mmCIF file of C-alpha atoms in Angstrom:
data_model
loop_
_atom_site.group_PDB
_atom_site.id
_atom_site.type_symbol
_atom_site.label_atom_id
_atom_site.label_comp_id
_atom_site.label_asym_id
_atom_site.label_seq_id
_atom_site.Cartn_x
_atom_site.Cartn_y
_atom_site.Cartn_z
ATOM 1 C CA UNK A 19 -9.966 2.470 17.847
ATOM 2 C CA UNK A 20 -7.088 2.716 17.846
ATOM 3 C CA UNK A 21 -5.487 6.637 19.104
ATOM 4 C CA UNK A 22 -3.090 8.944 20.427
ATOM 5 C CA UNK A 23 -4.012 11.901 22.487
ATOM 6 C CA UNK A 24 -0.298 13.483 20.636
ATOM 7 C CA UNK A 25 0.062 17.045 19.991
ATOM 8 C CA UNK A 26 -3.053 18.556 21.779
ATOM 9 C CA UNK A 27 -5.545 16.179 19.522
ATOM 10 C CA UNK A 28 -6.633 12.465 20.052
ATOM 11 C CA UNK A 29 -4.913 11.429 16.465
ATOM 12 C CA UNK A 30 -6.938 7.663 15.017
ATOM 13 C CA UNK A 31 -4.222 5.476 13.993
ATOM 14 C CA UNK A 32 -4.620 2.419 11.229
ATOM 15 C CA UNK A 33 -5.800 -1.450 13.304
ATOM 16 C CA UNK A 34 -5.266 -2.415 9.717
ATOM 17 C CA UNK A 35 -1.681 -2.983 8.440
ATOM 18 C CA UNK A 36 -1.281 -4.920 5.654
ATOM 19 C CA UNK A 37 2.460 -6.264 6.346
ATOM 20 C CA UNK A 38 4.297 -6.817 10.115
ATOM 21 C CA UNK A 39 6.562 -3.388 11.040
ATOM 22 C CA UNK A 40 9.485 -4.032 12.030
ATOM 23 C CA UNK A 41 9.540 -0.272 12.965
ATOM 24 C CA UNK A 42 7.195 1.824 13.854
ATOM 25 C CA UNK A 43 7.982 6.440 15.334
ATOM 26 C CA UNK A 44 6.441 8.809 14.929
ATOM 27 C CA UNK A 45 7.071 12.169 15.710
ATOM 28 C CA UNK A 46 5.222 16.569 15.565
ATOM 29 C CA UNK A 47 7.058 18.668 12.960
ATOM 30 C CA UNK A 48 6.720 21.386 14.734
ATOM 31 C CA UNK A 49 7.148 23.961 12.082
ATOM 32 C CA UNK A 50 4.635 22.902 10.027
ATOM 33 C CA UNK A 51 2.380 21.566 13.450
ATOM 34 C CA UNK A 52 1.979 17.311 12.037
ATOM 35 C CA UNK A 53 2.276 14.447 12.695
ATOM 36 C CA UNK A 54 3.661 12.169 11.006
ATOM 37 C CA UNK A 55 3.228 8.051 12.013
ATOM 38 C CA UNK A 56 5.763 5.702 10.295
ATOM 39 C CA UNK A 57 5.385 2.131 10.097
ATOM 40 C CA UNK A 58 8.597 0.932 8.020
ATOM 41 C CA UNK A 59 8.848 -2.719 6.776
ATOM 42 C CA UNK A 60 13.111 -3.858 6.478
ATOM 43 C CA UNK A 61 13.975 -0.361 4.389
ATOM 44 C CA UNK A 62 11.359 -1.512 1.247
ATOM 45 C CA UNK A 63 8.164 -1.018 2.477
ATOM 46 C CA UNK A 64 6.451 2.293 4.904
ATOM 47 C CA UNK A 65 3.679 3.907 5.236
ATOM 48 C CA UNK A 66 3.249 6.512 6.510
ATOM 49 C CA UNK A 67 0.577 9.058 7.874
ATOM 50 C CA UNK A 68 0.713 12.752 8.403
ATOM 51 C CA UNK A 69 -2.072 14.501 10.898
ATOM 52 C CA UNK A 70 -2.436 18.409 10.552
ATOM 53 C CA UNK A 71 -5.212 20.683 12.415
ATOM 54 C CA UNK A 72 -4.668 22.949 9.251
ATOM 55 C CA UNK A 73 -5.386 22.086 5.207
ATOM 56 C CA UNK A 74 -2.039 21.871 4.231
ATOM 57 C CA UNK A 75 -0.968 22.769 0.928
ATOM 58 C CA UNK A 76 -1.058 19.960 -0.991
ATOM 59 C CA UNK A 77 -4.479 19.564 0.031
ATOM 60 C CA UNK A 78 -4.528 20.237 -3.765
ATOM 61 C CA UNK A 79 -8.747 18.829 -3.834
ATOM 62 C CA UNK A 80 -7.138 16.699 -7.397
ATOM 63 C CA UNK A 81 -7.655 12.633 -7.694
ATOM 64 C CA UNK A 82 -11.079 11.157 -7.895
ATOM 65 C CA UNK A 83 -13.179 11.604 -5.313
ATOM 66 C CA UNK A 84 -13.922 8.409 -2.575
ATOM 67 C CA UNK A 85 -16.339 8.197 0.459
ATOM 68 C CA UNK A 86 -14.525 7.237 3.065
ATOM 69 C CA UNK A 87 -16.335 7.437 6.407
ATOM 70 C CA UNK A 88 -19.898 9.290 7.254
ATOM 71 C CA UNK A 89 -19.696 13.023 7.232
ATOM 72 C CA UNK A 90 -15.598 12.662 4.922
ATOM 73 C CA UNK A 91 -14.714 12.235 1.200
ATOM 74 C CA UNK A 92 -10.875 11.126 -0.138
ATOM 75 C CA UNK A 93 -9.039 11.679 -2.394
ATOM 76 C CA UNK A 94 -6.481 8.985 -3.898
ATOM 77 C CA UNK A 95 -4.015 9.499 -6.206
ATOM 78 C CA UNK A 96 -0.943 8.112 -7.393
ATOM 79 C CA UNK A 97 2.679 9.134 -7.860
ATOM 80 C CA UNK A 98 4.677 9.183 -10.874
ATOM 81 C CA UNK A 99 6.203 6.358 -8.822
ATOM 82 C CA UNK A 100 3.192 3.786 -8.384
ATOM 83 C CA UNK A 101 2.956 5.107 -4.663
ATOM 84 C CA UNK A 102 -0.084 5.302 -3.686
ATOM 85 C CA UNK A 103 -2.168 8.141 -1.674
ATOM 86 C CA UNK A 104 -4.910 9.138 -0.048
ATOM 87 C CA UNK A 105 -5.890 12.314 1.976
ATOM 88 C CA UNK A 106 -8.501 13.356 4.071
ATOM 89 C CA UNK A 107 -10.849 15.449 6.522
ATOM 90 C CA UNK A 108 -12.106 13.174 9.905
ATOM 91 C CA UNK A 109 -13.012 14.927 12.848
ATOM 92 C CA UNK A 110 -11.075 18.630 12.672
ATOM 93 C CA UNK A 111 -7.704 16.802 11.684
ATOM 94 C CA UNK A 112 -6.718 16.298 7.762
ATOM 95 C CA UNK A 113 -4.916 13.429 7.113
ATOM 96 C CA UNK A 114 -2.975 12.111 4.107
ATOM 97 C CA UNK A 115 -1.786 8.401 4.179
ATOM 98 C CA UNK A 116 1.443 7.534 1.336
ATOM 99 C CA UNK A 117 2.415 3.670 0.683
ATOM 100 C CA UNK A 118 5.491 3.818 -0.119
ATOM 101 C CA UNK A 119 6.572 0.337 -1.819
ATOM 102 C CA UNK A 120 7.923 -1.747 -5.135
ATOM 103 C CA UNK A 121 5.549 -3.054 -4.895
ATOM 104 C CA UNK A 122 2.386 -1.105 -4.107
ATOM 105 C CA UNK A 123 -0.822 -2.050 -2.917
ATOM 106 C CA UNK A 124 -4.173 -2.208 -4.885
ATOM 107 C CA UNK A 125 -6.404 1.152 -3.876
ATOM 108 C CA UNK A 126 -8.619 -2.018 -2.435
ATOM 109 C CA UNK A 127 -5.939 -2.459 0.398
ATOM 110 C CA UNK A 128 -5.019 1.258 0.958
ATOM 111 C CA UNK A 129 -8.558 1.879 1.414
ATOM 112 C CA UNK A 130 -9.025 -1.397 3.895
ATOM 113 C CA UNK A 131 -5.617 0.807 6.019
ATOM 114 C CA UNK A 132 -7.890 4.222 5.843
ATOM 115 C CA UNK A 133 -11.163 2.334 7.176
ATOM 116 C CA UNK A 134 -9.298 0.691 9.989
ATOM 117 C CA UNK A 135 -8.634 4.430 11.437
ATOM 118 C CA UNK A 136 -11.802 5.417 11.870
#
């Protein structure tokens, strides 16, 4: 299990990423009290994970419900530009994963990334 101790919370990050990142970075948006972690492959692919201790507005409850972990249900959706997204709660933190790419991954690939976070 890989963790970051950032902004006062133990944040879990994926141990599986389906591409070799050419750039990895993260920052804290103090206004939103949110951590953003980004893995990029050149300019064509970006995997972004948002983490916050308060339930964000974008946790709308819309999407396909998917069982992720023991007590965690995720909400899977796809944007108009076909980019997949998965929102879930884990250990009191709210996570959102967005995968932006010209060649979007399958739902099973997104689940593989998320399940490597537990």
